[in-house]
Amino acid sequence: MSNSIIQWIDQRFPLTSFVKHELTGYPTPRNLSYWWNFGFLAGFVLMLQVATGIFLAMHYKADIAASFDSIQHIMRDVNYGWLLRFMHSTGASAFFLVIYIHMARTLYYGSFRAPRELLWWTGQGLLLLLMGTAFMGYLLPWGQMSFWGATVITNLFGATPFIGTEVVVWLRGDYNVGDATLTRFFTLHYLFPFLIIGAVINHLVALHSVKSSNPSGIDLAHKDNIPFHPYFTIKDLFGLGVFLMVFSVFVFFMPDSLIEPANNIPANPMQTPNHIVPEWYFLPFYAILRSVPNMVGGVVAMGLSVMMFAFMPFLDRSRIPGGARYRPFYRLQFYLFLLDMLVLGYVGYVPPTNQTMMIGQIATLCYFASFFFVPFISKMEERWLIKRGLPPELTSLMEKESLEIEKRKLKPQRRKGEQA
């Protein structure tokens, strides 16, 4: 029965060939580690967020007089509403954590280098969409931190030259964050995930065009790869099981640990919180914003801090493959960059003082220096490695790749000779 149905579909749509080419038979390097699981986990969390968001939207009211109460109604009166809400709020943090680890893996192994520049840039576009969606969703509970966080962030658009005031009014739909702001943020927060799904499809098309990068940095011949199924489907499912165990601990035992306590208080425009702080995944960029005394300069620095990743294919010009695996200087710089991000996250979380402001300014300089020094480190490291001698395993891989390239070049010449 199932074979007949599949045959009927195949006559009208290439289902079997599509599944074999794009999923089961997709050629994958055999030495991929579990660090490559996070792309699959990001797709899973996206589907989880869309599903829980649709059910939450059925009971949510985008009105400043009823939004906070509608959240309480979902938590108390809707069957398993508490579970939907906690899965959605925890899923937001899980989404950013998975994306950041996915980006860190890409940076560590140099997977952004040619011919994967467009793949990297489509991922950067996904990050911007995700940030926008999370920012708009943060206002929906209409708590104290939601209201004042949205007020502060929308005020930043006032730094736009000449039309700053008009941009802020257009973004809010009013002169202040109010009912019009909440309504449009809810509408866009509901629609943006579907744009993200389209961007994910675009990202996957780019991935399947250039194939997954090899941890060694050498893209070997097709015959050296293995099918994605069953080898990596099992690996992804194992990673998913570990992820769900950790995710369930937060959902069932400490869901409030990822929700700012001030957000459990209804928004009050007449009472400003002692310390306005965004969600943890925005803290490093918020610290960069605060480290610049000038508002315009802070906004520019914050925007550049997100966009700098897109320049990595141009900044890293080293000819040594494998990313940080065979490059000790780049590896040290990568770990220092992660440490700097943690410092910025801490500075963004604590209330501003003279000491924390100084630490934030130093960490901000180190953040941008990490990108600007990449070309110099790449060249210096390349000369040092060549002079010292490349590792034996890297030399053998590069020789194997060179041999495969020569074979591919000789094939057209042999065909021409046979035709003659």
Short mmCIF file of C-alpha atoms in Angstrom, two decimals:
data_model
loop_
_atom_site.label_atom_id
_atom_site.label_comp_id
_atom_site.label_asym_id
_atom_site.label_seq_id
_atom_site.Cartn_x
_atom_site.Cartn_y
_atom_site.Cartn_z
CA MET A 1 0.00 0.00 0.00
CA SER A 2 2.76 2.45 0.99
CA ASN A 3 4.84 1.55 -2.10
CA SER A 4 1.84 2.19 -4.36
CA ILE A 5 1.26 5.59 -2.78
CA ILE A 6 4.94 6.54 -3.16
CA GLN A 7 4.94 5.40 -6.79
CA TRP A 8 1.80 7.46 -7.45
CA ILE A 9 3.46 10.54 -5.92
CA ASP A 10 6.75 9.93 -7.80
CA GLN A 11 4.89 10.01 -11.11
CA ARG A 12 3.68 13.51 -10.31
CA PHE A 13 6.44 14.87 -8.05
CA PRO A 14 10.08 13.69 -7.68
CA LEU A 15 9.65 12.82 -3.98
CA THR A 16 11.95 9.79 -3.79
CA SER A 17 14.77 11.38 -5.76
CA PHE A 18 14.47 14.61 -3.77
CA VAL A 19 14.66 12.78 -0.41
CA LYS A 20 17.59 10.68 -1.61
CA HIS A 21 19.52 13.63 -3.05
CA GLU A 22 18.87 16.20 -0.29
CA LEU A 23 18.47 14.04 2.83
CA THR A 24 19.36 10.36 2.91
CA GLY A 25 22.04 10.31 0.21
CA TYR A 26 23.46 13.77 0.91
CA PRO A 27 27.27 13.31 0.84
CA THR A 28 28.79 14.21 4.21
CA PRO A 29 32.39 14.16 5.45
CA ARG A 30 32.84 11.07 7.57
CA ASN A 31 34.78 12.86 10.31
CA LEU A 32 32.12 15.40 11.38
CA SER A 33 32.01 15.77 15.17
CA TYR A 34 29.09 16.55 17.45
CA TRP A 35 29.82 20.27 17.00
CA TRP A 36 28.04 19.90 13.64
CA ASN A 37 24.81 18.87 15.44
CA PHE A 38 23.88 22.41 16.38
CA GLY A 39 22.58 23.32 12.93
CA PHE A 40 20.02 20.52 13.24
CA LEU A 41 19.22 21.58 16.82
CA ALA A 42 18.61 25.15 15.64
CA GLY A 43 16.06 23.87 13.12
CA PHE A 44 14.36 21.78 15.81
CA VAL A 45 14.11 24.73 18.23
CA LEU A 46 12.72 26.92 15.44
CA MET A 47 9.89 24.44 14.83
CA LEU A 48 9.29 24.22 18.57
CA GLN A 49 9.04 28.01 18.85
CA VAL A 50 6.66 28.27 15.90
CA ALA A 51 4.40 25.52 17.26
CA THR A 52 4.23 26.87 20.83
CA GLY A 53 3.89 30.45 19.55
CA ILE A 54 0.84 29.58 17.45
CA PHE A 55 -0.96 28.03 20.44
CA LEU A 56 0.01 30.92 22.73
CA ALA A 57 -1.31 33.43 20.18
CA MET A 58 -4.75 31.79 20.44
CA HIS A 59 -5.08 33.00 24.04
CA TYR A 60 -2.93 36.15 24.05
CA LYS A 61 -4.50 39.63 23.83
CA ALA A 62 -2.35 42.40 22.31
CA ASP A 63 -3.77 45.19 24.46
CA ILE A 64 -1.97 47.11 27.19
CA ALA A 65 -5.01 46.70 29.47
CA ALA A 66 -5.22 42.94 29.00
CA SER A 67 -1.85 41.59 27.80
CA PHE A 68 -0.33 41.02 31.26
CA ASP A 69 -3.55 39.42 32.50
CA SER A 70 -3.76 37.23 29.39
CA ILE A 71 -0.31 35.80 30.26
CA GLN A 72 -1.60 34.99 33.75
CA HIS A 73 -4.72 33.44 32.18
CA ILE A 74 -2.53 31.23 29.99
CA MET A 75 -0.46 30.18 33.00
CA ARG A 76 -3.40 29.46 35.32
CA ASP A 77 -6.52 28.62 33.31
CA VAL A 78 -5.48 27.19 29.92
CA ASN A 79 -4.82 23.45 29.93
CA TYR A 80 -1.03 23.02 29.88
CA GLY A 81 -0.73 26.74 29.19
CA TRP A 82 2.09 26.95 31.74
CA LEU A 83 3.98 24.32 29.74
CA LEU A 84 3.49 26.19 26.46
CA ARG A 85 4.62 29.47 27.99
CA PHE A 86 7.71 28.00 29.65
CA MET A 87 8.66 26.03 26.55
CA HIS A 88 8.41 29.21 24.49
CA SER A 89 10.32 31.44 26.91
CA THR A 90 13.01 28.82 27.54
CA GLY A 91 13.10 28.02 23.83
CA ALA A 92 14.12 31.62 23.06
CA SER A 93 17.22 31.27 25.22
CA ALA A 94 17.90 27.80 23.84
CA PHE A 95 17.62 29.14 20.28
CA PHE A 96 20.27 31.80 20.86
CA LEU A 97 22.53 29.41 22.74
CA VAL A 98 22.41 26.89 19.89
CA ILE A 99 22.96 29.61 17.26
CA TYR A 100 25.93 31.09 19.15
CA ILE A 101 27.56 27.65 19.50
CA HIS A 102 26.88 27.01 15.81
CA MET A 103 28.59 30.30 14.92
CA ALA A 104 31.50 29.58 17.28
CA ARG A 105 32.06 26.22 15.60
CA THR A 106 32.04 27.91 12.20
CA LEU A 107 34.60 30.46 13.36
CA TYR A 108 36.81 27.86 15.01
CA TYR A 109 36.98 25.54 12.00
CA GLY A 110 37.07 28.33 9.42
CA SER A 111 33.88 27.11 7.72
CA PHE A 112 33.13 30.68 6.58
CA ARG A 113 36.02 30.67 4.08
CA ALA A 114 35.70 30.12 0.33
CA PRO A 115 33.58 28.72 -1.19
CA ARG A 116 31.16 29.13 1.75
CA GLU A 117 30.96 32.91 1.99
CA LEU A 118 27.31 33.08 0.87
CA LEU A 119 26.42 30.29 3.29
CA TRP A 120 27.97 32.34 6.11
CA TRP A 121 26.19 35.52 5.03
CA THR A 122 22.78 33.82 4.86
CA GLY A 123 23.44 32.67 8.41
CA GLN A 124 24.20 36.25 9.43
CA GLY A 125 20.89 37.33 7.91
CA LEU A 126 19.16 34.64 9.99
CA LEU A 127 20.82 36.02 13.12
CA LEU A 128 19.51 39.53 12.43
CA LEU A 129 15.97 38.21 11.86
CA LEU A 130 16.20 36.21 15.06
CA MET A 131 17.36 39.24 17.04
CA GLY A 132 14.50 41.33 15.69
CA THR A 133 11.96 38.62 16.50
CA ALA A 134 13.27 38.18 20.04
CA PHE A 135 13.28 41.94 20.68
CA MET A 136 9.64 42.31 19.60
CA GLY A 137 8.58 39.23 21.55
CA TYR A 138 10.19 40.59 24.72
CA LEU A 139 7.59 43.38 24.86
CA LEU A 140 4.56 41.06 24.71
CA PRO A 141 4.34 40.08 28.42
CA TRP A 142 3.98 43.83 29.15
CA GLY A 143 5.99 43.61 32.34
CA GLN A 144 8.21 46.28 33.84
CA MET A 145 11.39 45.12 32.12
CA SER A 146 9.54 44.54 28.82
CA PHE A 147 8.16 48.07 28.76
CA TRP A 148 11.34 49.87 29.76
CA GLY A 149 13.56 47.65 27.62
CA ALA A 150 11.44 48.49 24.57
CA THR A 151 11.51 52.18 25.52
CA VAL A 152 15.31 52.24 25.72
CA ILE A 153 15.91 50.27 22.52
CA THR A 154 13.39 52.21 20.42
CA ASN A 155 14.96 55.44 21.67
CA LEU A 156 18.24 54.31 20.10
CA PHE A 157 16.73 54.76 16.64
CA GLY A 158 16.57 58.45 17.46
CA ALA A 159 20.29 58.49 16.62
CA THR A 160 19.38 58.19 12.92
CA PRO A 161 20.68 61.36 11.20
CA PHE A 162 18.05 63.99 10.28
CA ILE A 163 15.00 61.70 10.65
CA GLY A 164 15.67 60.10 14.05
CA THR A 165 12.52 61.42 15.73
CA GLU A 166 10.31 60.34 12.82
CA VAL A 167 11.86 56.85 12.83
CA VAL A 168 11.14 56.40 16.53
CA VAL A 169 7.51 57.51 16.12
CA TRP A 170 7.08 55.25 13.09
CA LEU A 171 8.56 52.29 14.97
CA ARG A 172 6.39 52.77 18.04
CA GLY A 173 3.26 53.84 16.17
CA ASP A 174 2.92 56.57 18.79
CA TYR A 175 5.00 59.10 20.66
CA ASN A 176 5.48 56.64 23.52
CA VAL A 177 5.57 52.87 23.86
CA GLY A 178 1.91 52.03 24.16
CA ASP A 179 -0.99 50.11 22.68
CA ALA A 180 0.00 50.78 19.05
CA THR A 181 3.55 49.58 19.78
CA LEU A 182 2.32 46.39 21.45
CA THR A 183 -0.07 45.60 18.58
CA ARG A 184 2.49 46.02 15.83
CA PHE A 185 5.19 44.19 17.78
CA PHE A 186 2.83 41.25 18.31
CA THR A 187 1.93 41.17 14.62
CA LEU A 188 5.56 41.26 13.50
CA HIS A 189 6.63 38.77 16.18
CA TYR A 190 4.03 36.37 14.81
CA LEU A 191 5.04 36.89 11.15
CA PHE A 192 8.83 36.98 11.44
CA PRO A 193 9.25 33.26 12.25
CA PHE A 194 7.77 32.42 8.86
CA LEU A 195 10.32 34.74 7.25
CA ILE A 196 12.96 32.91 9.27
CA ILE A 197 11.73 29.58 7.89
CA GLY A 198 12.14 30.96 4.36
CA ALA A 199 15.63 32.19 5.24
CA VAL A 200 16.47 28.76 6.69
CA ILE A 201 15.44 27.13 3.39
CA ASN A 202 17.71 29.58 1.58
CA HIS A 203 20.50 28.72 4.03
CA LEU A 204 20.02 24.98 3.40
CA VAL A 205 20.08 25.48 -0.39
CA ALA A 206 23.41 27.29 -0.01
CA LEU A 207 24.67 24.51 2.28
CA HIS A 208 23.72 21.72 -0.12
CA SER A 209 25.37 23.61 -2.98
CA VAL A 210 28.81 23.82 -1.33
CA LYS A 211 28.37 20.83 1.04
CA SER A 212 29.30 20.66 4.72
CA SER A 213 32.82 21.71 5.56
CA ASN A 214 35.38 19.14 6.64
CA PRO A 215 36.91 19.60 10.13
CA SER A 216 40.32 19.16 8.55
CA GLY A 217 39.69 22.15 6.28
CA ILE A 218 40.31 20.04 3.16
CA ASP A 219 37.27 19.27 1.00
CA LEU A 220 38.02 15.73 -0.13
CA ALA A 221 36.61 13.95 -3.16
CA HIS A 222 33.01 12.73 -3.30
CA LYS A 223 34.12 9.10 -2.84
CA ASP A 224 35.61 9.94 0.56
CA ASN A 225 32.24 11.11 1.92
CA ILE A 226 29.43 8.98 3.34
CA PRO A 227 25.61 9.29 3.05
CA PHE A 228 23.91 11.46 5.65
CA HIS A 229 21.49 8.64 6.55
CA PRO A 230 21.80 6.57 8.68
CA TYR A 231 25.18 7.69 10.01
CA PHE A 232 24.43 11.30 10.87
CA THR A 233 20.68 11.02 11.45
CA ILE A 234 21.51 8.76 14.39
CA LYS A 235 24.17 11.22 15.55
CA ASP A 236 21.72 14.13 15.32
CA LEU A 237 19.03 12.19 17.20
CA PHE A 238 21.49 11.38 19.98
CA GLY A 239 22.44 15.06 20.24
CA LEU A 240 18.73 15.93 20.26
CA GLY A 241 18.16 13.54 23.16
CA VAL A 242 20.92 15.19 25.22
CA PHE A 243 19.57 18.65 24.33
CA LEU A 244 16.00 17.70 25.37
CA MET A 245 17.21 16.43 28.75
CA VAL A 246 18.92 19.74 29.51
CA PHE A 247 16.01 21.71 28.03
CA SER A 248 13.49 19.78 30.17
CA VAL A 249 15.44 20.56 33.36
CA PHE A 250 14.98 24.29 32.69
CA VAL A 251 11.34 23.97 31.58
CA PHE A 252 10.14 21.83 34.50
CA PHE A 253 12.45 22.73 37.38
CA MET A 254 13.75 26.29 36.91
CA PRO A 255 11.83 28.12 34.16
CA ASP A 256 11.90 31.42 36.06
CA SER A 257 15.70 31.46 36.02
CA LEU A 258 15.55 32.73 32.43
CA ILE A 259 12.79 35.31 33.09
CA GLU A 260 13.72 38.67 34.61
CA PRO A 261 11.90 38.98 37.99
CA ALA A 262 10.81 42.56 37.18
CA ASN A 263 8.86 41.19 34.23
CA ASN A 264 6.42 39.54 36.66
CA ILE A 265 5.25 43.04 37.61
CA PRO A 266 2.78 44.85 35.28
CA ALA A 267 4.33 47.66 33.24
CA ASN A 268 4.23 51.04 34.95
CA PRO A 269 5.31 54.02 32.81
CA MET A 270 5.55 56.14 35.98
CA GLN A 271 8.11 53.90 37.75
CA THR A 272 11.52 53.23 36.21
CA PRO A 273 13.35 50.05 37.35
CA ASN A 274 16.63 50.54 39.19
CA HIS A 275 18.55 48.76 36.46
CA ILE A 276 17.22 48.10 32.95
CA VAL A 277 18.80 44.95 31.55
CA PRO A 278 17.99 42.98 28.37
CA GLU A 279 17.90 39.21 27.98
CA TRP A 280 21.23 37.41 28.48
CA TYR A 281 21.78 36.83 24.75
CA PHE A 282 21.87 40.60 24.13
CA LEU A 283 24.12 41.48 27.07
CA PRO A 284 27.50 41.67 25.22
CA PHE A 285 26.07 44.02 22.59
CA TYR A 286 24.30 46.06 25.28
CA ALA A 287 27.63 46.43 27.09
CA ILE A 288 29.25 47.73 23.89
CA LEU A 289 26.41 50.24 23.54
CA ARG A 290 26.93 51.51 27.10
CA SER A 291 30.73 51.64 26.82
CA VAL A 292 30.57 54.54 24.33
CA PRO A 293 29.62 57.83 26.05
CA ASN A 294 28.07 59.30 22.90
CA MET A 295 24.65 57.90 21.94
CA VAL A 296 25.29 57.94 18.18
CA GLY A 297 28.71 56.37 18.66
CA GLY A 298 27.23 53.70 20.93
CA VAL A 299 24.56 52.77 18.41
CA VAL A 300 27.13 52.60 15.60
CA ALA A 301 29.46 50.47 17.74
CA MET A 302 26.63 48.10 18.68
CA GLY A 303 25.57 47.72 15.06
CA LEU A 304 29.14 47.10 13.92
CA SER A 305 29.63 44.53 16.68
CA VAL A 306 26.94 42.39 15.06
CA MET A 307 27.92 43.07 11.45
CA MET A 308 31.67 42.47 11.92
CA PHE A 309 31.15 38.71 11.62
CA ALA A 310 30.10 39.16 7.99
CA PHE A 311 33.59 40.48 7.14
CA MET A 312 35.40 37.37 8.37
CA PRO A 313 35.74 35.80 4.87
CA PHE A 314 37.69 38.93 3.82
CA LEU A 315 39.67 39.30 7.05
CA ASP A 316 40.94 35.73 7.35
CA ARG A 317 43.14 35.25 4.27
CA SER A 318 45.33 32.45 5.63
CA ARG A 319 46.06 29.59 3.21
CA ILE A 320 46.41 27.10 6.08
CA PRO A 321 43.21 24.98 6.11
CA GLY A 322 41.42 23.62 9.14
CA GLY A 323 40.64 26.85 10.98
CA ALA A 324 42.04 26.89 14.51
CA ARG A 325 42.83 23.18 14.43
CA TYR A 326 46.26 23.69 12.82
CA ARG A 327 46.69 27.38 13.62
CA PRO A 328 47.89 28.00 17.20
CA PHE A 329 47.80 31.82 16.99
CA TYR A 330 44.28 31.87 15.58
CA ARG A 331 43.20 29.33 18.21
CA LEU A 332 44.54 31.51 21.02
CA GLN A 333 42.78 34.54 19.55
CA PHE A 334 39.52 32.56 19.32
CA TYR A 335 39.62 31.59 23.00
CA LEU A 336 40.48 35.15 24.03
CA PHE A 337 37.51 36.36 21.97
CA LEU A 338 35.17 33.98 23.84
CA LEU A 339 36.57 35.22 27.16
CA ASP A 340 36.01 38.81 26.04
CA MET A 341 32.39 38.00 25.19
CA LEU A 342 31.86 36.64 28.71
CA VAL A 343 33.36 39.80 30.20
CA LEU A 344 31.08 41.96 28.05
CA GLY A 345 28.09 39.86 29.13
CA TYR A 346 28.96 40.44 32.78
CA VAL A 347 29.43 44.20 32.22
CA GLY A 348 26.08 44.39 30.45
CA TYR A 349 24.33 42.61 33.32
CA VAL A 350 25.63 44.55 36.34
CA PRO A 351 24.59 48.15 37.09
CA PRO A 352 26.93 50.74 35.53
CA THR A 353 29.70 52.09 37.74
CA ASN A 354 33.01 53.80 36.96
CA GLN A 355 34.82 50.49 37.33
CA THR A 356 32.45 48.47 35.15
CA MET A 357 32.41 51.24 32.54
CA MET A 358 36.21 51.10 32.30
CA ILE A 359 36.14 47.30 32.03
CA GLY A 360 33.45 47.57 29.35
CA GLN A 361 35.47 50.06 27.31
CA ILE A 362 38.58 47.86 27.46
CA ALA A 363 36.54 44.78 26.53
CA THR A 364 34.93 46.68 23.64
CA LEU A 365 38.35 47.66 22.27
CA CYS A 366 39.47 44.03 22.58
CA TYR A 367 36.29 42.90 20.80
CA PHE A 368 36.94 44.99 17.69
CA ALA A 369 40.71 44.36 17.86
CA SER A 370 39.95 40.63 17.60
CA PHE A 371 38.58 41.26 14.10
CA PHE A 372 41.07 43.89 12.94
CA PHE A 373 44.09 41.78 13.91
CA VAL A 374 42.89 38.70 12.00
CA PRO A 375 44.65 39.62 8.69
CA PHE A 376 47.97 40.31 10.45
CA ILE A 377 47.77 37.18 12.58
CA SER A 378 46.89 35.10 9.51
CA LYS A 379 49.96 36.23 7.55
CA MET A 380 52.34 36.05 10.51
CA GLU A 381 51.05 32.62 11.50
CA GLU A 382 51.29 31.33 7.92
CA ARG A 383 54.96 32.31 7.66
CA TRP A 384 55.68 30.83 11.08
CA LEU A 385 53.99 27.50 10.25
CA ILE A 386 55.69 27.17 6.87
CA LYS A 387 59.08 27.93 8.41
CA ARG A 388 58.49 25.54 11.32
CA GLY A 389 56.93 22.83 9.17
CA LEU A 390 53.28 21.84 8.80
CA PRO A 391 51.88 18.94 10.85
CA PRO A 392 52.26 15.54 9.09
CA GLU A 393 48.51 14.84 8.99
CA LEU A 394 47.82 18.25 7.41
CA THR A 395 50.60 17.74 4.84
CA SER A 396 49.16 14.36 3.81
CA LEU A 397 45.66 15.82 3.50
CA MET A 398 46.90 18.72 1.37
CA GLU A 399 48.86 16.31 -0.86
CA LYS A 400 45.78 14.12 -1.24
CA GLU A 401 43.63 17.12 -2.17
CA SER A 402 46.24 18.32 -4.69
CA LEU A 403 46.28 14.84 -6.26
CA GLU A 404 42.48 14.83 -6.57
CA ILE A 405 42.56 18.28 -8.19
CA GLU A 406 45.14 17.09 -10.73
CA LYS A 407 43.03 14.02 -11.53
CA ARG A 408 39.95 16.19 -12.11
CA LYS A 409 41.97 18.43 -14.43
CA LEU A 410 43.24 15.45 -16.42
CA LYS A 411 39.81 13.91 -17.01
CA PRO A 412 38.66 16.39 -19.71
CA GLN A 413 42.03 16.03 -21.49
CA ARG A 414 41.72 12.24 -21.55
CA ARG A 415 38.20 12.48 -22.98
CA LYS A 416 39.43 14.80 -25.74
CA GLY A 417 42.25 12.36 -26.55
CA GLU A 418 39.85 9.43 -26.70
CA GLN A 419 37.52 11.33 -29.05
CA ALA A 420 40.47 12.18 -31.32
#
